[in-house]
Amino acid sequence: MFLNCGQPLPLLRHTDVPPWVIENFILTGYRFPNYSLRDCLLSAFRPTNETGNFWTHFLPVFIFAYYFVEVFGWEGAPHGDDPFFYPLWNYFIGVFCLLMASSTAHLLNSMSIVVREVCFFVDYGTISAYTVGSSLAYFYYIHPRTGITEPGDHNGSQISFKHEPKGTLTSSYVIPEFSMFFETFYIPCSCVIAIICVLSCCNTRQRWRQYRYVIRTLVFLLPFFISSTPVFYRLLTRSPYATTSSSFAASISMPSFFYRHCLWLLVSAVFNITKLPERLAPGRFDIWGHSHQWFHCCTFLSILDELRMIKVEVKAILLSPSLLLPPTNLSRLAGPTIASTYGVMLLLQTTIISIIMWYSWQANCIYGPQRDQLTKKHPKKHLKCH
């Protein structure tokens, strides 16, 4: 009688797997694409060339959540379900989905060739959704004139703030030429760019494969520049807060967090494009220390600094009585609502899911017959029990 006996399936060299599974300069540690779900889950605890890729984005989920929930314990902060925090929760959803989709893709991509393609389509989709989640947080917290009511016009907001001296917000902060962009085009542009990124990255799995790493890296630089527009605006103008206010003291570290955020993104791009260090010693970094693991670490560090940047701006708003963000008001730019935050993300996610379904269908048409042939040619080897 032949049983699996709980023994792990053998790992393969790059010469033993289909060419579309091979990663540049990674020679060993491959799982053949016919693992069961159980085999994939167990492979997280054995040394394969995907093990580090899984853990470097799975463990950060808990680290990110730990630093995220700190906001709700601040003095004067509203309850977690208050509309003030809608943009922040959307940012959390974007980051959580990104990290979980990435780690899951690296863990389950050896179930079949088609599943591998679908896993990474979802991965690209969540990266794009994350950029829009960041844009919503930037829009409502880092560009603080959005949704601001004049002092005394709080429309019944239940948020309690420490009071600062009058003039906490400098009236000359907003440049009229930029108000139209932020009011009308900023969020729609972020969504359109996110969709373009998904389309481009999904395409690199079926064509342009020779330049796939360069294309994917460059494509995701574009939403960075679009979503970071409020930050650039803040850096190029003087602080919106009076220098004597607590809000100014709270937000003064924002630029340093943003610069660190950019630095980690740049370093991650270098790792992703150059394929260092495995390019210098093919085969030596197959399991631990190859470029994609460093890429994951650097991208998470960039997210962590981005979270810190958003948190200091949230604290600055909470310290200022003139920066209320109620769900509706009479100001020119409305505060966060379910429609303007969760609604935007839902519409974007629906569009992204439609794109993923389309490319998944194409992948099944292309790789489905090859999957069946590979399964017959390379059946799972079972070990005899005695």
Short mmCIF file of C-alpha atoms in Angstrom, two decimals:
data_model
loop_
_atom_site.label_atom_id
_atom_site.label_comp_id
_atom_site.label_asym_id
_atom_site.label_seq_id
_atom_site.Cartn_x
_atom_site.Cartn_y
_atom_site.Cartn_z
CA MET A 1 0.00 0.00 0.00
CA PHE A 2 1.37 3.41 -0.99
CA LEU A 3 0.71 6.38 1.26
CA ASN A 4 2.14 9.85 1.60
CA CYS A 5 3.09 9.12 5.23
CA GLY A 6 3.38 12.85 5.97
CA GLN A 7 6.71 13.08 4.19
CA PRO A 8 7.32 16.39 2.38
CA LEU A 9 7.49 16.36 -1.39
CA PRO A 10 11.02 16.69 -2.79
CA LEU A 11 12.33 20.11 -3.80
CA LEU A 12 13.60 20.61 -7.32
CA ARG A 13 16.30 22.44 -9.22
CA HIS A 14 15.60 25.11 -11.81
CA THR A 15 16.22 22.55 -14.56
CA ASP A 16 13.32 20.41 -13.30
CA VAL A 17 10.52 22.98 -13.31
CA PRO A 18 8.67 24.79 -16.12
CA PRO A 19 10.50 27.90 -17.38
CA TRP A 20 7.72 30.28 -16.26
CA VAL A 21 8.29 29.17 -12.65
CA ILE A 22 12.02 29.91 -12.65
CA GLU A 23 13.26 33.02 -10.86
CA ASN A 24 16.46 34.63 -12.07
CA PHE A 25 19.60 33.32 -10.33
CA ILE A 26 17.57 31.04 -8.03
CA LEU A 27 18.79 27.50 -8.77
CA THR A 28 17.26 25.26 -6.09
CA GLY A 29 14.42 25.01 -3.57
CA TYR A 30 11.58 24.92 -6.09
CA ARG A 31 8.25 23.29 -5.36
CA PHE A 32 6.72 21.68 -8.43
CA PRO A 33 3.34 23.23 -9.35
CA ASN A 34 1.07 20.35 -8.35
CA TYR A 35 1.09 20.64 -4.55
CA SER A 36 -2.11 20.14 -2.59
CA LEU A 37 -3.36 22.87 -0.25
CA ARG A 38 -2.02 20.87 2.70
CA ASP A 39 1.40 20.53 1.05
CA CYS A 40 1.51 24.27 0.45
CA LEU A 41 0.60 25.12 4.04
CA LEU A 42 3.21 22.73 5.41
CA SER A 43 5.86 24.18 3.09
CA ALA A 44 5.78 27.37 5.20
CA PHE A 45 7.72 25.41 7.82
CA ARG A 46 10.36 23.88 5.58
CA PRO A 47 13.19 25.61 3.71
CA THR A 48 12.06 26.34 0.15
CA ASN A 49 12.84 29.37 -1.98
CA GLU A 50 9.38 30.75 -1.11
CA THR A 51 9.53 30.27 2.69
CA GLY A 52 11.23 33.60 3.39
CA ASN A 53 8.92 35.36 0.93
CA PHE A 54 5.93 34.14 2.94
CA TRP A 55 7.17 35.04 6.41
CA THR A 56 8.57 38.47 5.46
CA HIS A 57 5.04 39.65 4.66
CA PHE A 58 2.98 37.46 7.00
CA LEU A 59 4.65 38.44 10.27
CA PRO A 60 4.47 42.17 9.44
CA VAL A 61 0.66 41.91 9.50
CA PHE A 62 0.80 41.64 13.29
CA ILE A 63 3.51 44.30 13.65
CA PHE A 64 1.48 46.75 11.58
CA ALA A 65 -1.72 46.04 13.52
CA TYR A 66 0.11 46.62 16.82
CA TYR A 67 1.24 50.12 15.80
CA PHE A 68 -2.04 50.92 14.07
CA VAL A 69 -4.38 50.43 17.05
CA GLU A 70 -2.30 52.83 19.15
CA VAL A 71 -4.19 55.74 17.60
CA PHE A 72 -7.46 54.80 19.26
CA GLY A 73 -5.94 55.04 22.73
CA TRP A 74 -4.85 58.66 22.38
CA GLU A 75 -6.39 61.25 24.66
CA GLY A 76 -9.15 63.13 22.88
CA ALA A 77 -9.44 60.58 20.06
CA PRO A 78 -13.00 59.73 19.00
CA HIS A 79 -14.34 56.20 19.05
CA GLY A 80 -12.93 53.87 16.42
CA ASP A 81 -16.17 53.84 14.41
CA ASP A 82 -16.37 57.65 14.20
CA PRO A 83 -16.37 59.07 10.63
CA PHE A 84 -13.11 60.82 11.49
CA PHE A 85 -11.38 57.45 11.29
CA TYR A 86 -13.01 56.19 8.07
CA PRO A 87 -9.95 57.11 5.95
CA LEU A 88 -7.62 55.50 8.47
CA TRP A 89 -9.58 52.24 8.42
CA ASN A 90 -9.47 52.22 4.63
CA TYR A 91 -5.71 52.62 4.83
CA PHE A 92 -5.59 49.68 7.23
CA ILE A 93 -7.69 47.56 4.86
CA GLY A 94 -5.32 48.40 2.00
CA VAL A 95 -2.20 47.45 3.95
CA PHE A 96 -3.75 44.32 5.49
CA CYS A 97 -4.93 43.03 2.10
CA LEU A 98 -1.55 43.78 0.53
CA LEU A 99 0.43 41.85 3.15
CA MET A 100 -1.99 38.93 3.32
CA ALA A 101 -2.33 38.62 -0.46
CA SER A 102 1.44 38.75 -0.93
CA SER A 103 2.19 36.13 1.72
CA THR A 104 -0.65 33.89 0.52
CA ALA A 105 0.50 34.14 -3.09
CA HIS A 106 4.00 33.00 -2.18
CA LEU A 107 2.62 30.16 -0.07
CA LEU A 108 -0.03 28.75 -2.44
CA ASN A 109 1.47 29.43 -5.87
CA SER A 110 2.67 25.84 -6.30
CA MET A 111 -0.82 24.30 -6.31
CA SER A 112 -0.96 24.60 -10.09
CA ILE A 113 0.24 26.87 -12.85
CA VAL A 114 -3.17 28.53 -13.10
CA VAL A 115 -3.40 29.02 -9.32
CA ARG A 116 0.09 30.55 -9.44
CA GLU A 117 -1.06 33.11 -11.99
CA VAL A 118 -4.25 33.93 -10.07
CA CYS A 119 -2.31 34.34 -6.81
CA PHE A 120 -0.06 36.99 -8.30
CA PHE A 121 -2.92 38.73 -10.11
CA VAL A 122 -4.53 39.16 -6.69
CA ASP A 123 -1.19 40.32 -5.30
CA TYR A 124 -0.97 43.10 -7.90
CA GLY A 125 -4.59 44.07 -7.27
CA THR A 126 -4.08 44.52 -3.55
CA ILE A 127 -0.96 46.64 -4.12
CA SER A 128 -3.07 49.00 -6.22
CA ALA A 129 -5.85 49.04 -3.62
CA TYR A 130 -3.25 49.90 -0.98
CA THR A 131 -2.14 52.96 -2.95
CA VAL A 132 -5.73 54.24 -3.01
CA GLY A 133 -6.08 53.54 0.72
CA SER A 134 -2.98 55.67 1.24
CA SER A 135 -4.46 58.39 -0.96
CA LEU A 136 -7.61 58.54 1.16
CA ALA A 137 -5.54 58.91 4.34
CA TYR A 138 -3.38 61.61 2.73
CA PHE A 139 -6.45 63.41 1.42
CA TYR A 140 -8.18 63.69 4.79
CA TYR A 141 -5.24 63.98 7.18
CA ILE A 142 -2.15 65.34 5.42
CA HIS A 143 -4.08 67.85 3.32
CA PRO A 144 -5.97 69.19 6.33
CA ARG A 145 -8.12 71.81 4.61
CA THR A 146 -10.22 68.93 3.29
CA GLY A 147 -13.52 68.88 5.15
CA ILE A 148 -12.49 71.57 7.62
CA THR A 149 -15.28 73.59 9.15
CA GLU A 150 -14.83 77.06 10.41
CA PRO A 151 -14.50 77.42 14.22
CA GLY A 152 -17.95 77.36 15.77
CA ASP A 153 -19.49 75.41 12.87
CA HIS A 154 -18.99 71.87 14.10
CA ASN A 155 -22.41 70.57 13.09
CA GLY A 156 -22.88 68.57 16.24
CA SER A 157 -19.66 66.62 16.00
CA GLN A 158 -19.16 64.42 19.04
CA ILE A 159 -15.37 64.65 18.89
CA SER A 160 -13.75 66.27 21.89
CA PHE A 161 -10.48 68.10 21.34
CA LYS A 162 -7.96 69.94 23.41
CA HIS A 163 -8.27 73.61 22.61
CA GLU A 164 -5.42 75.56 21.09
CA PRO A 165 -5.03 79.30 20.77
CA LYS A 166 -6.80 81.01 17.89
CA GLY A 167 -4.88 80.88 14.68
CA THR A 168 -3.80 77.28 15.10
CA LEU A 169 -4.31 76.87 11.36
CA THR A 170 -2.65 79.51 9.22
CA SER A 171 -5.17 80.99 6.80
CA SER A 172 -2.63 81.38 3.98
CA TYR A 173 -1.86 77.69 3.81
CA VAL A 174 -4.08 76.75 0.88
CA ILE A 175 -3.04 77.93 -2.59
CA PRO A 176 -6.24 78.48 -4.64
CA GLU A 177 -4.72 76.94 -7.80
CA PHE A 178 -4.43 73.58 -6.05
CA SER A 179 -7.89 73.49 -4.48
CA MET A 180 -9.55 72.37 -7.72
CA PHE A 181 -7.10 69.51 -8.12
CA PHE A 182 -7.61 68.21 -4.59
CA GLU A 183 -11.36 68.67 -4.67
CA THR A 184 -12.06 67.16 -8.09
CA PHE A 185 -9.18 65.11 -9.44
CA TYR A 186 -6.98 63.73 -6.67
CA ILE A 187 -8.94 60.61 -5.61
CA PRO A 188 -10.23 59.80 -9.14
CA CYS A 189 -6.67 60.08 -10.48
CA SER A 190 -5.42 57.72 -7.77
CA CYS A 191 -8.10 55.17 -8.71
CA VAL A 192 -7.42 55.39 -12.45
CA ILE A 193 -3.68 55.01 -11.94
CA ALA A 194 -4.28 52.03 -9.65
CA ILE A 195 -6.34 50.30 -12.35
CA ILE A 196 -3.64 51.01 -14.96
CA CYS A 197 -1.08 49.44 -12.63
CA VAL A 198 -3.13 46.26 -12.24
CA LEU A 199 -3.56 45.94 -16.00
CA SER A 200 0.14 46.52 -16.67
CA CYS A 201 1.39 44.10 -14.02
CA CYS A 202 -1.05 41.36 -15.00
CA ASN A 203 0.15 41.75 -18.58
CA THR A 204 3.75 41.10 -17.55
CA ARG A 205 2.78 37.56 -16.61
CA GLN A 206 1.63 36.79 -20.14
CA ARG A 207 3.89 39.04 -22.21
CA TRP A 208 6.90 41.35 -21.72
CA ARG A 209 8.30 38.72 -19.34
CA GLN A 210 11.90 39.65 -20.10
CA TYR A 211 11.37 43.09 -18.58
CA ARG A 212 8.74 42.12 -16.01
CA TYR A 213 10.65 43.25 -12.91
CA VAL A 214 11.54 46.65 -14.37
CA ILE A 215 7.99 47.22 -15.62
CA ARG A 216 6.38 46.23 -12.32
CA THR A 217 8.73 48.46 -10.34
CA LEU A 218 8.32 51.48 -12.60
CA VAL A 219 4.57 51.04 -12.86
CA PHE A 220 4.17 51.30 -9.10
CA LEU A 221 6.31 54.44 -8.93
CA LEU A 222 3.57 56.32 -10.79
CA PRO A 223 0.87 55.90 -8.11
CA PHE A 224 3.46 56.85 -5.51
CA PHE A 225 3.95 60.25 -7.13
CA ILE A 226 0.20 60.77 -7.58
CA SER A 227 -0.84 59.69 -4.09
CA SER A 228 2.00 61.64 -2.46
CA THR A 229 0.86 64.95 -3.96
CA PRO A 230 -0.54 66.23 -0.62
CA VAL A 231 2.79 65.42 1.04
CA PHE A 232 4.75 67.22 -1.66
CA TYR A 233 2.39 70.16 -1.23
CA ARG A 234 3.06 70.22 2.50
CA LEU A 235 6.83 70.04 1.96
CA LEU A 236 6.83 72.89 -0.56
CA THR A 237 4.68 75.23 1.54
CA ARG A 238 4.93 76.31 5.13
CA SER A 239 3.23 74.34 7.86
CA PRO A 240 -0.54 74.92 8.10
CA TYR A 241 -0.22 75.14 11.87
CA ALA A 242 0.85 78.12 13.95
CA THR A 243 4.38 77.59 15.25
CA THR A 244 3.23 78.04 18.85
CA SER A 245 0.56 75.34 18.67
CA SER A 246 0.71 71.74 19.85
CA SER A 247 -0.42 70.71 16.36
CA PHE A 248 2.77 72.18 14.90
CA ALA A 249 4.89 70.29 17.43
CA ALA A 250 3.03 67.05 16.67
CA SER A 251 3.42 67.33 12.89
CA ILE A 252 7.01 68.57 12.77
CA SER A 253 8.34 65.02 12.34
CA MET A 254 6.14 64.33 9.30
CA PRO A 255 8.82 65.21 6.69
CA SER A 256 11.42 62.90 8.26
CA PHE A 257 8.99 59.97 8.20
CA PHE A 258 8.17 60.70 4.57
CA TYR A 259 11.85 60.83 3.58
CA ARG A 260 12.42 57.50 5.30
CA HIS A 261 9.36 56.11 3.55
CA CYS A 262 10.85 57.18 0.21
CA LEU A 263 14.28 55.77 1.09
CA TRP A 264 12.89 52.32 1.87
CA LEU A 265 10.87 52.36 -1.34
CA LEU A 266 13.98 53.25 -3.32
CA VAL A 267 16.03 50.50 -1.69
CA SER A 268 13.25 47.97 -2.32
CA ALA A 269 13.15 48.98 -5.99
CA VAL A 270 16.91 48.47 -6.26
CA PHE A 271 16.61 44.96 -4.83
CA ASN A 272 13.70 44.11 -7.14
CA ILE A 273 15.42 45.28 -10.31
CA THR A 274 19.04 44.30 -9.71
CA LYS A 275 18.33 40.87 -8.16
CA LEU A 276 21.15 41.35 -5.68
CA PRO A 277 22.70 39.49 -3.92
CA GLU A 278 21.82 36.26 -5.81
CA ARG A 279 23.05 37.78 -9.08
CA LEU A 280 26.57 37.83 -7.61
CA ALA A 281 26.42 34.24 -6.34
CA PRO A 282 23.71 32.16 -8.05
CA GLY A 283 22.63 29.27 -5.85
CA ARG A 284 24.00 30.66 -2.59
CA PHE A 285 20.92 32.68 -1.62
CA ASP A 286 18.25 30.32 -2.95
CA ILE A 287 16.54 29.76 0.41
CA TRP A 288 17.46 32.71 2.63
CA GLY A 289 18.66 36.21 1.82
CA HIS A 290 17.69 36.58 -1.82
CA SER A 291 16.49 39.87 -3.26
CA HIS A 292 12.75 39.28 -3.01
CA GLN A 293 12.98 38.75 0.73
CA TRP A 294 14.90 42.01 1.11
CA PHE A 295 12.35 43.62 -1.19
CA HIS A 296 9.57 42.51 1.17
CA CYS A 297 11.43 43.76 4.24
CA CYS A 298 12.09 47.18 2.71
CA THR A 299 8.53 47.63 1.45
CA PHE A 300 7.19 46.86 4.92
CA LEU A 301 9.60 49.31 6.53
CA SER A 302 8.35 51.93 4.08
CA ILE A 303 4.75 51.15 5.07
CA LEU A 304 5.66 51.41 8.75
CA ASP A 305 7.17 54.88 8.25
CA GLU A 306 4.15 55.86 6.18
CA LEU A 307 1.91 54.81 9.08
CA ARG A 308 4.00 56.91 11.47
CA MET A 309 3.70 59.87 9.09
CA ILE A 310 -0.09 59.54 8.96
CA LYS A 311 -0.32 59.12 12.73
CA VAL A 312 1.51 62.37 13.50
CA GLU A 313 -0.86 64.20 11.17
CA VAL A 314 -3.87 62.58 12.81
CA LYS A 315 -2.55 63.70 16.19
CA ALA A 316 -2.02 67.23 14.89
CA ILE A 317 -5.65 67.41 13.75
CA LEU A 318 -6.90 66.02 17.04
CA LEU A 319 -5.00 68.76 18.87
CA SER A 320 -6.60 71.53 16.82
CA PRO A 321 -10.22 72.62 17.41
CA SER A 322 -10.45 74.20 13.93
CA LEU A 323 -9.70 70.97 12.06
CA LEU A 324 -12.87 68.98 12.64
CA LEU A 325 -13.77 66.37 10.07
CA PRO A 326 -17.48 65.64 10.59
CA PRO A 327 -19.33 63.44 8.08
CA THR A 328 -21.13 66.39 6.51
CA ASN A 329 -20.70 70.13 6.77
CA LEU A 330 -21.09 73.32 4.83
CA SER A 331 -17.44 73.68 3.93
CA ARG A 332 -16.42 73.50 0.30
CA LEU A 333 -14.83 70.08 0.70
CA ALA A 334 -16.93 67.60 2.64
CA GLY A 335 -15.48 65.49 5.43
CA PRO A 336 -15.17 61.71 5.24
CA THR A 337 -18.33 59.75 4.61
CA ILE A 338 -19.01 56.07 4.01
CA ALA A 339 -19.46 56.82 0.31
CA SER A 340 -16.26 58.87 -0.04
CA THR A 341 -14.09 56.29 1.74
CA TYR A 342 -15.50 52.75 1.91
CA GLY A 343 -17.57 53.42 -1.22
CA VAL A 344 -14.49 54.44 -3.20
CA MET A 345 -12.59 51.36 -2.05
CA LEU A 346 -15.54 49.07 -2.82
CA LEU A 347 -15.88 50.46 -6.34
CA LEU A 348 -12.15 50.12 -6.91
CA GLN A 349 -12.04 46.58 -5.53
CA THR A 350 -14.97 45.57 -7.74
CA THR A 351 -13.16 46.87 -10.79
CA ILE A 352 -9.91 45.15 -9.78
CA ILE A 353 -11.71 41.85 -9.16
CA SER A 354 -13.23 42.08 -12.66
CA ILE A 355 -9.76 42.58 -14.14
CA ILE A 356 -8.36 39.66 -12.13
CA MET A 357 -11.20 37.39 -13.30
CA TRP A 358 -10.50 38.30 -16.90
CA TYR A 359 -6.80 37.58 -16.68
CA SER A 360 -7.46 34.42 -14.68
CA TRP A 361 -9.71 33.16 -17.45
CA GLN A 362 -6.98 33.91 -19.98
CA ALA A 363 -4.43 32.12 -17.79
CA ASN A 364 -6.67 29.07 -17.60
CA CYS A 365 -6.99 29.03 -21.38
CA ILE A 366 -3.21 29.28 -21.80
CA TYR A 367 -1.96 27.08 -18.97
CA GLY A 368 -4.90 24.74 -18.35
CA PRO A 369 -3.87 22.13 -20.95
CA GLN A 370 -0.22 22.40 -19.90
CA ARG A 371 -1.26 21.90 -16.26
CA ASP A 372 -2.97 18.62 -17.12
CA GLN A 373 0.05 17.43 -19.11
CA LEU A 374 2.45 18.30 -16.28
CA THR A 375 0.27 16.48 -13.76
CA LYS A 376 0.42 13.31 -15.86
CA LYS A 377 4.11 13.69 -16.58
CA HIS A 378 5.14 14.49 -12.98
CA PRO A 379 2.69 12.74 -10.63
CA LYS A 380 3.22 13.13 -6.90
CA LYS A 381 5.69 10.61 -5.61
CA HIS A 382 4.41 8.71 -2.63
CA LEU A 383 6.53 6.91 -0.15
CA LYS A 384 5.90 3.35 0.87
CA CYS A 385 5.04 2.79 4.52
CA HIS A 386 6.35 -0.25 6.35
#
